[in-house]
Coordinates of C-alpha atoms and ligand atoms in Angstrom, one line a residue:
M1 CA 0.0 -0.1 0.0
K2 CA 1.4 3.4 -0.9
D3 CA 2.0 6.3 1.4
W4 CA -0.3 9.0 -0.2
A5 CA 1.7 11.7 1.4
F6 CA 0.8 14.4 -1.2
T7 CA -2.8 14.2 -1.2
T8 CA -5.2 16.1 1.2
T9 CA -6.6 13.4 3.5
I10 CA -10.2 12.9 4.6
E11 CA -9.1 13.6 8.1
E12 CA -7.7 17.1 7.0
M13 CA -10.8 17.9 5.2
E14 CA -12.8 17.0 8.3
A15 CA -10.5 19.0 10.6
A16 CA -11.3 22.1 8.5
T17 CA -15.0 21.5 8.3
N18 CA -14.8 21.0 12.2
S19 CA -13.1 24.4 12.5
L20 CA -15.9 26.0 10.5
L21 CA -18.6 24.2 12.6
E22 CA -17.3 26.0 15.6
T23 CA -18.2 29.3 13.9
A24 CA -21.7 27.8 13.2
Q25 CA -22.0 27.2 16.9
K26 CA -20.8 30.5 17.9
V27 CA -23.5 32.3 15.4
G28 CA -26.1 29.6 16.4
A29 CA -26.3 28.4 12.8
D30 CA -27.9 25.1 11.8
T31 CA -25.8 22.8 9.7
W32 CA -26.5 19.6 7.9
Q33 CA -24.4 17.8 10.4
Q34 CA -26.9 18.6 13.2
R35 CA -29.8 17.9 10.8
V36 CA -28.6 14.5 9.9
K37 CA -28.7 13.7 13.9
N38 CA -32.2 15.0 14.3
Q39 CA -33.4 12.8 11.1
T40 CA -31.7 9.6 12.1
P41 CA -32.8 6.8 12.3
H42 CA -34.5 7.1 9.1
C43 CA -37.8 5.5 8.3
G44 CA -37.6 1.8 7.4
F45 CA -40.4 1.8 4.9
G46 CA -39.0 4.7 3.1
E47 CA -35.5 3.2 3.0
S48 CA -36.7 -0.1 1.8
G49 CA -39.2 1.6 -0.8
T50 CA -42.3 -0.1 0.8
C51 CA -44.2 3.1 1.4
C52 CA -46.9 4.0 -1.0
R53 CA -48.6 7.5 -0.9
I54 CA -49.7 7.8 -4.6
C55 CA -53.4 8.0 -3.7
S56 CA -55.4 9.4 -0.6
M57 CA -56.5 6.0 0.7
G58 CA -53.2 5.3 2.2
P59 CA -50.4 5.8 2.8
C60 CA -49.8 2.2 2.8
R61 CA -46.9 0.5 4.4
I62 CA -46.2 -3.0 3.5
T63 CA -45.5 -5.4 6.3
K64 CA -45.6 -9.2 6.9
K65 CA -49.2 -8.7 8.4
A66 CA -50.2 -6.2 5.6
P67 CA -48.6 -7.7 2.5
R68 CA -50.8 -5.5 0.2
G69 CA -51.7 -2.0 -0.1
I70 CA -55.6 -0.9 0.1
C71 CA -55.9 -1.2 -3.7
G72 CA -54.3 -4.7 -3.5
C73 CA -50.8 -3.6 -4.9
D74 CA -48.1 -6.0 -3.6
V75 CA -44.7 -4.9 -2.5
H76 CA -43.1 -5.4 -5.8
G77 CA -45.4 -3.0 -7.4
I78 CA -44.9 -0.3 -5.0
V79 CA -41.1 -0.7 -5.0
G80 CA -41.3 -0.5 -8.6
R81 CA -43.4 2.4 -9.0
N82 CA -41.4 4.2 -6.6
F83 CA -38.2 3.4 -8.4
L84 CA -39.8 4.7 -11.6
M85 CA -40.9 8.1 -10.0
F86 CA -37.4 8.5 -8.8
T87 CA -36.1 8.2 -12.4
A88 CA -38.6 10.3 -13.8
G89 CA -37.8 13.1 -11.3
G90 CA -34.1 12.9 -12.3
A91 CA -34.6 12.4 -16.1
A92 CA -36.9 15.6 -16.1
T93 CA -34.4 17.6 -13.9
H94 CA -31.6 16.9 -16.1
S95 CA -33.5 17.2 -19.3
D96 CA -35.1 20.6 -18.5
H97 CA -31.6 21.8 -17.8
G98 CA -30.8 20.7 -21.4
R99 CA -33.9 22.5 -22.6
E100 CA -32.9 25.7 -20.8
I101 CA -29.5 25.4 -22.8
C102 CA -31.3 24.9 -26.1
H103 CA -33.3 28.1 -25.2
T104 CA -30.0 29.9 -24.7
L105 CA -28.7 28.7 -28.0
Y106 CA -31.9 30.1 -29.7
Q107 CA -31.1 33.5 -28.2
T108 CA -27.4 33.9 -29.5
K109 CA -26.6 36.7 -31.8
P110 CA -23.3 38.1 -32.9
D111 CA -23.4 41.1 -30.5
G112 CA -25.6 39.4 -27.7
N113 CA -25.1 38.0 -24.5
Y114 CA -24.5 34.7 -25.8
T115 CA -22.7 34.0 -28.9
V116 CA -21.4 30.8 -30.6
K117 CA -18.0 29.7 -29.4
D118 CA -17.6 26.6 -31.0
P119 CA -19.0 26.7 -34.6
E120 CA -17.1 23.7 -35.6
K121 CA -19.2 21.5 -33.1
L122 CA -22.3 23.2 -34.2
I123 CA -21.6 22.3 -37.8
R124 CA -20.7 18.7 -36.9
I125 CA -24.2 18.3 -35.0
A126 CA -26.0 19.8 -38.0
K127 CA -24.5 17.4 -40.4
E128 CA -25.2 14.5 -38.0
W129 CA -28.8 15.8 -38.2
G130 CA -28.8 16.1 -42.0
V131 CA -29.0 19.8 -42.1
E132 CA -27.6 21.7 -44.8
T133 CA -24.9 23.9 -43.5
E134 CA -23.1 25.1 -46.9
G135 CA -23.4 28.9 -47.1
K136 CA -25.5 29.3 -44.1
D137 CA -24.9 32.1 -41.5
I138 CA -23.7 30.4 -38.2
Y139 CA -26.4 32.1 -36.2
D140 CA -29.2 31.1 -38.6
L141 CA -27.7 27.5 -38.2
A142 CA -27.6 27.8 -34.3
H143 CA -31.3 28.8 -34.1
E144 CA -32.3 26.1 -36.5
I145 CA -30.5 23.4 -34.5
A146 CA -31.8 24.9 -31.2
E147 CA -35.3 24.7 -32.6
M148 CA -34.7 21.0 -33.7
A149 CA -33.3 20.2 -30.3
L150 CA -36.3 21.6 -28.5
L151 CA -38.7 19.4 -30.6
E152 CA -36.9 16.5 -29.4
Y153 CA -38.5 17.0 -26.2
G154 CA -42.1 16.8 -27.6
K155 CA -42.1 15.3 -31.0
P156 CA -44.9 13.1 -31.7
F157 CA -43.1 10.3 -33.6
G158 CA -39.8 8.7 -33.7
T159 CA -37.0 8.4 -31.2
Q160 CA -34.1 10.6 -29.8
R161 CA -31.9 11.7 -32.5
F162 CA -28.7 11.1 -30.5
L163 CA -29.4 7.4 -30.4
K164 CA -27.7 7.0 -33.7
R165 CA -24.5 7.7 -32.0
A166 CA -24.5 4.6 -30.2
P167 CA -23.0 1.3 -31.8
E168 CA -25.4 -0.6 -33.9
H169 CA -25.4 -3.5 -31.4
T170 CA -26.4 -1.1 -28.6
Q171 CA -29.2 0.3 -30.7
K172 CA -30.5 -3.2 -31.5
L173 CA -30.5 -4.0 -27.8
W174 CA -32.6 -1.0 -27.2
H175 CA -34.9 -1.6 -30.0
D176 CA -35.5 -5.3 -29.1
A177 CA -36.1 -4.5 -25.3
E178 CA -38.3 -1.7 -26.4
I179 CA -36.7 0.9 -24.3
E180 CA -35.5 3.4 -27.1
P181 CA -36.6 6.8 -25.8
R182 CA -39.3 8.7 -27.9
A183 CA -39.8 12.3 -27.1
I184 CA -38.2 13.4 -23.8
D185 CA -41.2 14.7 -22.1
R186 CA -43.0 11.8 -23.1
E187 CA -41.1 9.3 -21.4
V188 CA -41.1 11.4 -18.1
S189 CA -44.9 11.8 -18.5
Q190 CA -45.4 8.2 -19.3
S191 CA -43.5 7.1 -16.2
L192 CA -45.6 9.2 -14.1
H193 CA -48.6 7.9 -15.9
M194 CA -47.4 4.3 -15.3
S195 CA -46.9 4.8 -11.6
H196 CA -50.2 6.6 -11.0
M197 CA -52.7 4.8 -9.0
G198 CA -54.4 2.0 -10.9
C199 CA -51.7 1.7 -13.8
S200 CA -48.7 -0.5 -13.9
S201 CA -47.7 -2.7 -10.9
L202 CA -45.8 -5.3 -12.9
P203 CA -42.2 -5.0 -11.9
E204 CA -40.9 -5.8 -15.3
A205 CA -42.9 -3.1 -17.0
L206 CA -41.7 -0.5 -14.3
V207 CA -38.1 -1.3 -14.8
R208 CA -38.3 -1.2 -18.4
Q209 CA -39.8 2.2 -18.5
A210 CA -37.2 3.3 -15.7
L211 CA -34.5 2.4 -18.3
R212 CA -36.4 4.1 -21.1
A213 CA -36.7 7.3 -19.1
G214 CA -33.1 7.3 -18.1
L215 CA -32.1 6.9 -21.8
S216 CA -34.1 9.8 -22.9
D217 CA -31.9 11.8 -20.1
G218 CA -28.6 10.4 -21.1
W219 CA -28.9 10.1 -24.7
G220 CA -31.4 12.9 -25.1
G221 CA -31.7 15.9 -22.6
S222 CA -28.4 15.6 -20.7
M223 CA -26.7 15.0 -24.2
A224 CA -28.3 18.1 -25.5
G225 CA -27.3 20.1 -22.3
T226 CA -23.6 19.0 -22.9
E227 CA -23.5 19.5 -26.7
F228 CA -25.1 22.9 -26.8
S229 CA -23.3 24.1 -23.9
D230 CA -20.0 23.5 -25.8
V231 CA -21.3 25.2 -28.8
L232 CA -22.3 28.2 -26.6
F233 CA -19.3 28.5 -24.1
G234 CA -16.6 26.2 -25.9
T235 CA -15.7 22.8 -25.8
P236 CA -13.6 22.2 -22.7
K237 CA -9.7 21.8 -23.1
P238 CA -7.3 20.8 -20.5
I239 CA -6.7 23.7 -18.1
D240 CA -5.2 24.2 -14.7
T241 CA -7.2 25.4 -11.6
E242 CA -7.3 24.7 -8.0
A243 CA -9.8 23.1 -5.5
N244 CA -11.0 23.0 -1.8
I245 CA -12.1 25.6 0.6
G246 CA -8.8 27.4 0.6
V247 CA -9.3 28.9 -2.9
M248 CA -11.5 31.5 -1.4
E249 CA -9.5 34.7 -0.7
K250 CA -9.6 36.6 2.6
D251 CA -8.8 39.8 1.1
N252 CA -11.0 39.7 -1.8
V253 CA -14.8 40.0 -2.7
N254 CA -15.7 36.1 -2.7
I255 CA -18.6 35.1 -5.1
V256 CA -19.4 31.8 -4.9
V257 CA -21.6 30.0 -7.8
H258 CA -23.4 27.0 -7.0
G259 CA -26.1 24.8 -9.1
H260 CA -25.8 23.5 -12.8
D261 CA -26.6 25.9 -15.6
P262 CA -23.8 27.5 -17.0
S263 CA -25.7 30.3 -18.6
L264 CA -25.6 32.3 -15.4
S265 CA -22.1 31.4 -14.0
E266 CA -20.5 32.3 -17.3
M267 CA -21.9 35.8 -17.2
I268 CA -21.0 36.1 -13.6
V269 CA -17.3 35.1 -14.4
Y270 CA -17.2 37.5 -17.2
Y271 CA -18.4 40.5 -15.1
A272 CA -16.1 39.7 -12.2
N273 CA -13.3 39.9 -14.6
D274 CA -14.5 43.2 -16.0
P275 CA -11.8 45.9 -15.0
E276 CA -14.7 48.2 -14.0
M277 CA -15.9 45.8 -11.6
I278 CA -12.5 45.1 -10.1
A279 CA -11.9 48.8 -9.7
Y280 CA -15.1 49.0 -8.1
A281 CA -14.2 46.2 -5.6
K282 CA -11.0 47.9 -4.9
S283 CA -12.7 51.3 -4.1
M284 CA -14.6 49.3 -1.5
G285 CA -11.5 48.1 0.3
A286 CA -11.1 44.7 -1.4
K287 CA -8.1 43.7 -3.2
G288 CA -10.0 42.0 -6.2
I289 CA -12.7 39.6 -6.8
T290 CA -12.5 35.9 -6.4
V291 CA -15.2 33.7 -8.1
S292 CA -15.2 30.1 -6.9
G293 CA -17.7 27.3 -7.2
V294 CA -19.8 24.5 -5.6
C295 CA -21.3 21.4 -7.3
C296 CA -21.8 21.5 -11.1
T297 CA -21.9 25.0 -12.1
S298 CA -18.5 25.0 -10.5
N299 CA -17.6 22.0 -12.7
E300 CA -18.9 24.0 -15.7
V301 CA -16.8 27.2 -15.2
A302 CA -13.8 25.3 -13.9
M303 CA -13.6 23.3 -17.3
R304 CA -14.0 26.3 -19.4
H305 CA -12.2 29.3 -17.5
G306 CA -10.1 27.4 -14.7
I307 CA -12.4 29.0 -12.1
P308 CA -11.4 27.3 -8.7
M309 CA -13.6 24.7 -7.0
A310 CA -14.4 25.6 -3.5
G311 CA -16.1 22.3 -2.8
N312 CA -18.7 19.8 -3.6
Y313 CA -22.3 19.1 -2.4
L314 CA -21.8 18.7 1.4
N315 CA -19.4 21.7 1.3
Q316 CA -22.1 24.1 0.3
E317 CA -22.6 25.4 3.8
N318 CA -18.9 25.4 4.5
V319 CA -18.4 28.3 2.1
V320 CA -20.9 30.5 3.9
L321 CA -19.2 29.3 7.2
T322 CA -16.0 30.9 6.3
G323 CA -17.7 34.4 7.0
A324 CA -15.9 35.5 3.9
C325 CA -18.6 34.9 1.3
E326 CA -20.1 38.0 0.1
A327 CA -22.6 36.3 -2.1
I328 CA -23.7 32.7 -2.8
V329 CA -25.4 32.8 -6.3
V330 CA -27.4 29.8 -7.2
D331 CA -29.4 28.5 -10.4
V332 CA -30.9 25.2 -10.2
Q333 CA -30.4 21.8 -8.3
C334 CA -28.7 20.4 -5.3
I335 CA -29.0 23.7 -3.5
F336 CA -29.8 23.4 0.2
P337 CA -32.9 25.4 1.3
A338 CA -30.7 25.8 4.6
L339 CA -28.5 28.2 2.7
G340 CA -31.2 30.9 3.4
P341 CA -31.3 30.8 7.2
L342 CA -27.6 30.1 7.2
S343 CA -26.7 33.3 5.3
K344 CA -28.6 35.2 7.7
C345 CA -26.3 34.4 10.4
F346 CA -23.6 36.0 8.4
H347 CA -23.4 38.9 6.2
T348 CA -23.7 36.7 3.0
K349 CA -26.3 37.3 0.4
F350 CA -28.0 34.3 -0.8
I351 CA -29.0 35.1 -4.3
T352 CA -31.4 32.9 -6.2
T353 CA -31.9 33.5 -9.9
S354 CA -34.3 30.9 -11.5
P355 CA -38.1 30.5 -11.2
I356 CA -37.4 26.8 -11.0
A357 CA -35.6 27.1 -7.7
R358 CA -37.3 29.7 -5.5
I359 CA -35.9 29.4 -1.9
P360 CA -37.3 31.3 1.3
D361 CA -34.8 33.8 2.7
S362 CA -33.0 34.5 -0.5
E363 CA -32.8 37.5 -2.7
F364 CA -34.4 36.7 -6.1
I365 CA -32.9 38.2 -9.2
R366 CA -34.6 36.9 -11.9
F367 CA -31.9 35.7 -14.6
S368 CA -33.1 35.5 -18.3
S369 CA -31.0 35.0 -21.4
A370 CA -32.4 38.2 -22.9
T371 CA -31.2 40.5 -19.8
A372 CA -28.2 38.0 -18.6
G373 CA -25.6 40.8 -18.8
D374 CA -27.5 43.3 -16.7
N375 CA -28.5 40.6 -14.2
A376 CA -24.9 39.3 -13.8
K377 CA -23.6 42.8 -13.4
A378 CA -26.2 43.6 -10.8
I379 CA -25.4 40.4 -8.8
V380 CA -21.5 41.2 -9.0
K381 CA -22.3 44.7 -7.7
M382 CA -24.3 43.5 -4.9
A383 CA -21.5 41.2 -3.8
I384 CA -18.9 44.0 -3.8
E385 CA -21.1 46.5 -1.9
N386 CA -21.5 43.6 0.7
F387 CA -17.8 43.3 1.4
K388 CA -17.8 46.2 3.9
N389 CA -20.5 44.3 6.0
R390 CA -18.1 41.3 6.8
K391 CA -17.6 40.6 10.5
P392 CA -13.8 40.1 10.5
E393 CA -14.1 38.1 13.7
L394 CA -15.9 35.3 12.0
V395 CA -13.4 35.1 8.9
N396 CA -11.8 31.7 8.9
I397 CA -10.8 30.3 5.4
P398 CA -9.1 27.0 6.1
N399 CA -5.8 26.7 4.4
L400 CA -6.7 23.8 2.2
K401 CA -6.2 23.5 -1.5
Q402 CA -4.8 21.5 -4.2
K403 CA -3.8 21.9 -8.0
A404 CA -6.0 20.2 -10.6
R405 CA -6.0 19.8 -14.4
V406 CA -9.4 19.6 -15.6
G407 CA -11.4 20.0 -19.0
Y408 CA -11.2 16.6 -20.4
S409 CA -14.1 16.5 -22.9
V410 CA -14.0 13.6 -25.2
E411 CA -12.4 15.5 -27.8
A412 CA -9.7 16.4 -25.4
I413 CA -9.2 13.0 -24.3
V414 CA -8.8 11.8 -27.9
K415 CA -6.3 14.4 -28.4
V416 CA -4.0 14.1 -25.6
L417 CA -4.0 10.3 -25.8
D418 CA -2.7 10.5 -29.4
G419 CA 0.5 11.3 -27.8
V420 CA 0.7 7.8 -26.2
A421 CA 0.6 5.8 -29.3
N422 CA 1.2 6.5 -33.1
S423 CA -2.2 5.6 -34.4
Q424 CA -3.6 7.2 -37.6
V425 CA -6.2 9.8 -36.5
D426 CA -9.0 10.8 -38.8
E427 CA -10.6 14.3 -38.8
F428 CA -12.3 14.2 -35.6
G429 CA -9.6 11.8 -33.7
T430 CA -10.0 8.3 -32.7
T431 CA -10.1 6.3 -29.5
K432 CA -7.5 3.8 -30.9
P433 CA -4.6 4.9 -28.7
L434 CA -6.6 4.4 -25.8
L435 CA -7.8 1.2 -26.9
E436 CA -4.1 0.2 -27.6
C437 CA -3.3 1.1 -23.8
V438 CA -6.1 -1.2 -22.6
T439 CA -5.5 -4.2 -25.2
S440 CA -1.9 -4.3 -24.3
G441 CA -2.6 -4.4 -20.6
V442 CA -0.7 -1.0 -19.8
L443 CA -4.1 0.0 -18.6
R444 CA -6.4 -2.7 -17.0
G445 CA -9.4 -0.8 -17.9
A446 CA -11.6 2.3 -16.9
V447 CA -14.0 3.5 -14.1
A448 CA -16.6 6.2 -14.6
M449 CA -16.8 7.5 -11.2
V450 CA -19.7 9.8 -10.8
G451 CA -22.3 11.3 -8.4
C452 CA -22.8 13.2 -5.2
N453 CA -22.1 13.0 -1.5
N454 CA -24.4 11.7 1.0
P455 CA -24.3 11.8 4.8
K456 CA -24.8 8.2 4.8
V457 CA -21.2 7.8 3.6
R458 CA -18.3 9.6 5.3
P459 CA -18.0 12.7 2.9
D460 CA -15.5 12.0 0.1
S461 CA -14.3 8.9 1.6
A462 CA -15.6 6.5 -0.8
H463 CA -14.7 8.4 -3.8
I464 CA -11.2 9.0 -2.9
G465 CA -10.7 5.8 -1.3
L466 CA -11.9 3.8 -4.6
M467 CA -9.9 6.0 -6.9
K468 CA -6.9 5.3 -5.1
K469 CA -7.6 1.7 -5.3
M470 CA -8.2 2.1 -9.0
L471 CA -5.2 3.9 -9.7
E472 CA -2.9 1.4 -7.9
N473 CA -4.4 -1.1 -10.1
D474 CA -3.7 0.7 -13.3
I475 CA -7.4 1.5 -13.8
I476 CA -7.8 5.1 -15.2
V477 CA -10.8 7.1 -13.7
I478 CA -12.9 9.4 -15.5
T479 CA -15.2 11.5 -13.5
T480 CA -17.8 14.1 -13.3
G481 CA -19.9 15.9 -10.8
C482 CA -19.1 16.2 -7.0
A483 CA -17.1 12.8 -7.4
A484 CA -14.8 15.0 -9.8
Q485 CA -14.5 17.6 -7.0
A486 CA -13.8 15.2 -4.5
A487 CA -10.7 14.0 -6.6
A488 CA -9.6 17.5 -7.2
K489 CA -9.9 18.6 -3.4
A490 CA -7.7 15.5 -2.6
G491 CA -5.1 16.4 -5.3
L492 CA -5.7 13.3 -7.6
M493 CA -6.0 15.8 -10.6
D494 CA -2.5 17.2 -10.0
P495 CA -0.7 15.4 -12.8
E496 CA 2.6 15.8 -11.1
K497 CA 1.6 14.4 -7.8
A498 CA -1.1 12.0 -8.7
K499 CA 1.0 10.0 -11.0
E500 CA 3.2 8.7 -8.2
Y501 CA 0.4 6.8 -6.8
C502 CA -0.4 4.9 -9.9
G503 CA 0.8 1.5 -10.9
A504 CA 3.4 1.4 -13.4
G505 CA 1.4 1.3 -16.6
L506 CA -1.1 4.0 -15.6
K507 CA 1.9 6.1 -14.4
R508 CA 3.5 5.8 -18.0
V509 CA 0.5 6.8 -19.7
C510 CA 0.0 9.8 -17.6
E511 CA 3.8 11.0 -18.0
L512 CA 3.7 10.3 -21.8
A513 CA 0.3 12.3 -22.2
G514 CA 0.8 14.8 -19.6
I515 CA -2.6 13.8 -17.8
P516 CA -3.8 13.3 -14.3
P517 CA -4.8 9.7 -13.7
V518 CA -8.2 11.1 -12.8
L519 CA -9.8 13.0 -15.8
H520 CA -12.4 15.6 -15.1
M521 CA -15.0 15.3 -17.6
G522 CA -17.4 17.8 -16.3
S523 CA -20.8 18.2 -14.6
C524 CA -23.7 15.7 -14.1
V525 CA -25.1 16.3 -17.5
D526 CA -21.7 15.7 -18.9
I527 CA -22.0 11.8 -18.1
S528 CA -23.2 12.1 -21.5
R529 CA -19.7 12.6 -22.6
M530 CA -18.9 9.4 -21.2
M531 CA -21.6 7.6 -23.1
I532 CA -20.0 9.1 -26.2
L533 CA -16.6 8.0 -25.1
A534 CA -17.9 4.5 -24.6
A535 CA -19.8 4.5 -27.9
E536 CA -16.6 5.5 -29.7
L537 CA -14.5 2.9 -28.0
S538 CA -16.8 0.3 -29.1
K539 CA -17.0 1.4 -32.6
D540 CA -13.3 1.8 -32.8
S541 CA -12.7 -1.7 -31.6
G542 CA -15.8 -3.5 -32.8
I543 CA -16.3 -4.8 -29.2
P544 CA -19.8 -4.3 -27.8
I545 CA -19.8 -1.6 -24.9
S546 CA -20.8 -4.3 -22.4
Q547 CA -17.7 -6.3 -23.1
L548 CA -15.1 -3.3 -22.8
P549 CA -13.3 -3.4 -19.3
V550 CA -15.2 -0.4 -18.2
V551 CA -17.5 0.0 -15.3
G552 CA -19.5 3.0 -13.9
C553 CA -19.6 3.9 -10.2
A554 CA -21.7 6.1 -7.9
P555 CA -20.3 5.3 -4.4
E556 CA -21.9 8.3 -2.6
W557 CA -24.9 9.1 -4.9
M558 CA -28.0 11.0 -3.2
S559 CA -30.4 12.7 -5.8
E560 CA -33.2 11.3 -8.3
K561 CA -30.7 12.5 -11.0
A562 CA -28.2 9.8 -10.1
V563 CA -30.9 7.2 -10.2
S564 CA -31.9 8.4 -13.8
I565 CA -28.1 8.4 -14.7
G566 CA -27.6 4.7 -13.2
N567 CA -30.4 3.6 -15.4
Y568 CA -28.8 5.2 -18.7
V569 CA -25.4 3.8 -17.8
V570 CA -26.8 0.3 -17.3
A571 CA -28.9 0.5 -20.3
T572 CA -26.0 1.6 -22.3
G573 CA -24.3 -1.8 -21.3
I574 CA -22.0 -0.6 -18.6
E575 CA -22.1 -2.5 -15.1
T576 CA -22.8 0.1 -12.4
F577 CA -21.7 0.0 -8.9
L578 CA -23.5 1.8 -6.2
G579 CA -22.4 2.5 -2.5
V580 CA -25.8 3.7 -1.4
D581 CA -28.9 1.6 -1.8
P582 CA -31.6 2.9 -4.3
Y583 CA -34.7 2.3 -1.8
V584 CA -35.4 -1.1 -3.5
K585 CA -34.3 -3.6 -1.0
G586 CA -38.1 -4.1 0.1
S587 CA -38.8 -6.1 -3.2
S588 CA -36.8 -9.3 -4.1
E589 CA -38.5 -9.1 -7.6
I590 CA -37.3 -5.5 -8.2
C591 CA -33.6 -6.3 -6.8
E592 CA -33.5 -9.3 -8.9
L593 CA -34.5 -7.4 -11.9
L594 CA -31.7 -4.7 -11.4
T595 CA -29.0 -6.7 -10.0
G596 CA -29.7 -10.3 -10.9
E597 CA -28.2 -12.4 -14.0
H598 CA -31.6 -12.6 -15.6
G599 CA -33.2 -9.1 -15.1
V600 CA -31.9 -5.9 -17.1
K601 CA -28.9 -7.9 -17.7
D602 CA -30.7 -10.1 -20.3
W603 CA -32.0 -7.0 -22.0
V604 CA -29.0 -4.5 -21.9
E605 CA -26.2 -6.9 -21.1
A606 CA -25.4 -4.9 -17.8
K607 CA -26.7 -4.7 -14.3
Y608 CA -26.3 -2.9 -11.0
V609 CA -24.2 -4.2 -8.2
V610 CA -25.0 -2.5 -4.6
D611 CA -22.5 -2.9 -2.0
T612 CA -22.4 -0.4 1.0
D613 CA -19.0 -1.8 2.1
I614 CA -16.9 0.3 0.0
E615 CA -13.8 -1.8 0.2
S616 CA -15.7 -4.8 -1.1
L617 CA -17.3 -2.7 -3.8
G618 CA -13.8 -1.5 -5.1
D619 CA -12.8 -5.5 -5.1
K620 CA -16.0 -6.2 -7.2
M621 CA -15.2 -3.5 -9.6
I622 CA -11.7 -4.8 -10.2
A623 CA -13.0 -8.3 -10.5
C624 CA -15.6 -7.1 -13.0
I625 CA -12.7 -5.3 -15.1
E626 CA -10.6 -8.4 -15.0
A627 CA -13.2 -10.7 -15.8
K628 CA -14.1 -8.8 -19.2
R629 CA -10.4 -8.7 -20.0
A630 CA -10.3 -12.5 -19.5
A631 CA -13.5 -12.8 -21.7
L632 CA -11.7 -10.8 -24.4
G633 CA -8.5 -12.7 -24.1
I634 CA -6.6 -9.8 -23.3
Ligands
LIG1 S1 -23.9 18.4 -8.4 S2 -26.6 15.8 -8.5 S3 -24.8 16.7 -5.8 S4 -23.0 15.1 -8.2 FE1 -24.5 17.9 -10.1 FE2 -23.0 16.9 -7.1 FE3 -25.1 15.1 -7.2 FE4 -25.8 17.5 -7.5

């Protein structure tokens, strides 16, 4: 076992949090650590998925004495419906994020708030969709493609356009299993229809629709979110940044962006760098302006501008507890309502911006693409003017940060790995160098590690522990979301330091390509990038996705979105390992369908593995990768 001397340990992160919790106590602030205690133990019916409250005859809770709800639904139907509703919530959320991005694309104009930053990508997608591009103005094309993308949400006939990106083998599996997603809104809506009182209670039908709704997210709404964010804001390229709470700066105005939609944070970043705003901050006694981020909004601006990452999901209260946060500006998703009352204990302005995320005790500045510049400027100004209200005796920014190289879009990965082997590359590049590393055994395989934090798991310990284990075993890690930020905070994205902890093969690849062994691929919607990468690897090798030595893992997941993600990753043929139970253990039939050898595995050639013992989860992941290698004879 290596001595991970250069990384930031979980203990150091906890010590930093504890010092912030002392401030919380001083000012009488409520924190999630306390609320977890108040909520423990959790309801056993809820945890096993056996509580039904979809009509007003109940709620019905299934026990040995009462094996059916009042309508007669058994435990398998109840657990299955709950699982499907969870998925629909996640698919709706990710996809609606994608829809907002499409609307923003529709608003682009040469001198507007939003412009087309990656015209090549736009043209590539247009060609893929059979749209004539020759001689067309790029903004006319942007508007045409945006409208086509928006129609994917409600088209009356046909299936999602992006499905054609999958290998033919995968497309056939989806077709045969009848899980090809049609219009995105239709899949969400049909999921809620099926789980309504008096509709489906057949486990197989519920799980099949859960996969279909998940696919409408991963190969529909999320993919639109990612692709058109790239068109709007630029396709990420490797860029250096820093991560952990110490990126906030004591003498500067600190603005923290939090949420998911880059349309807002891009503008905040732009105006925070405006010389006029910097001069204004100086006139207010600050040395400058620091924008940092939390959750996926942070990933978006880190990948494109090198904006530092202050923390992930369970760190969102920490940024306020530093006493040095002038404004925490949020858009949508993963935002604790607790930030309202917490901010009131400090001078912090808690600014909500979206009609989709209205939260008590916040200041609401409605953000829209038409007025984006003015909105962002007003927010930055508000933060600057709040600097003077700081209480110096409450300021405590723990000195914890690590360097991180981020920005590994599929395009970037293909490009950097081309330096490792001398394969021929076509116009858009190829994954062949990566495949050569895997088939030769230099790399044993890859893990896509994604997802949130969850107080049920010691924060970040599962992400970081599993990543270290993979690196030592020559397994490269690709990551998004809060898992990515966990890696960055620990130092696993510092190419110089992290390579020292890899097995010999992975270390060599990292040195030759100048990459860290844990690759930051973006935010939650960017898991669609991982699907594209898997599809390209399969097409370039002729090996079905399910046979590649690649697995997915969400060891600390918590949100409905994560269940939707899990469903589309599994449905894409990638075995997916969870460290938190998805509220299904109350039904042997649903568990069998999701984790057995003859459920979803028969339809899509992959399944879930759930193990809350993280060490054992890691062993199973490695065993799965090695078994796939053995089956391929490599
Ligand atoms: S932000 S969904 S806590 S990864 Fe995408 Fe993090 Fe999970 Fe939110």
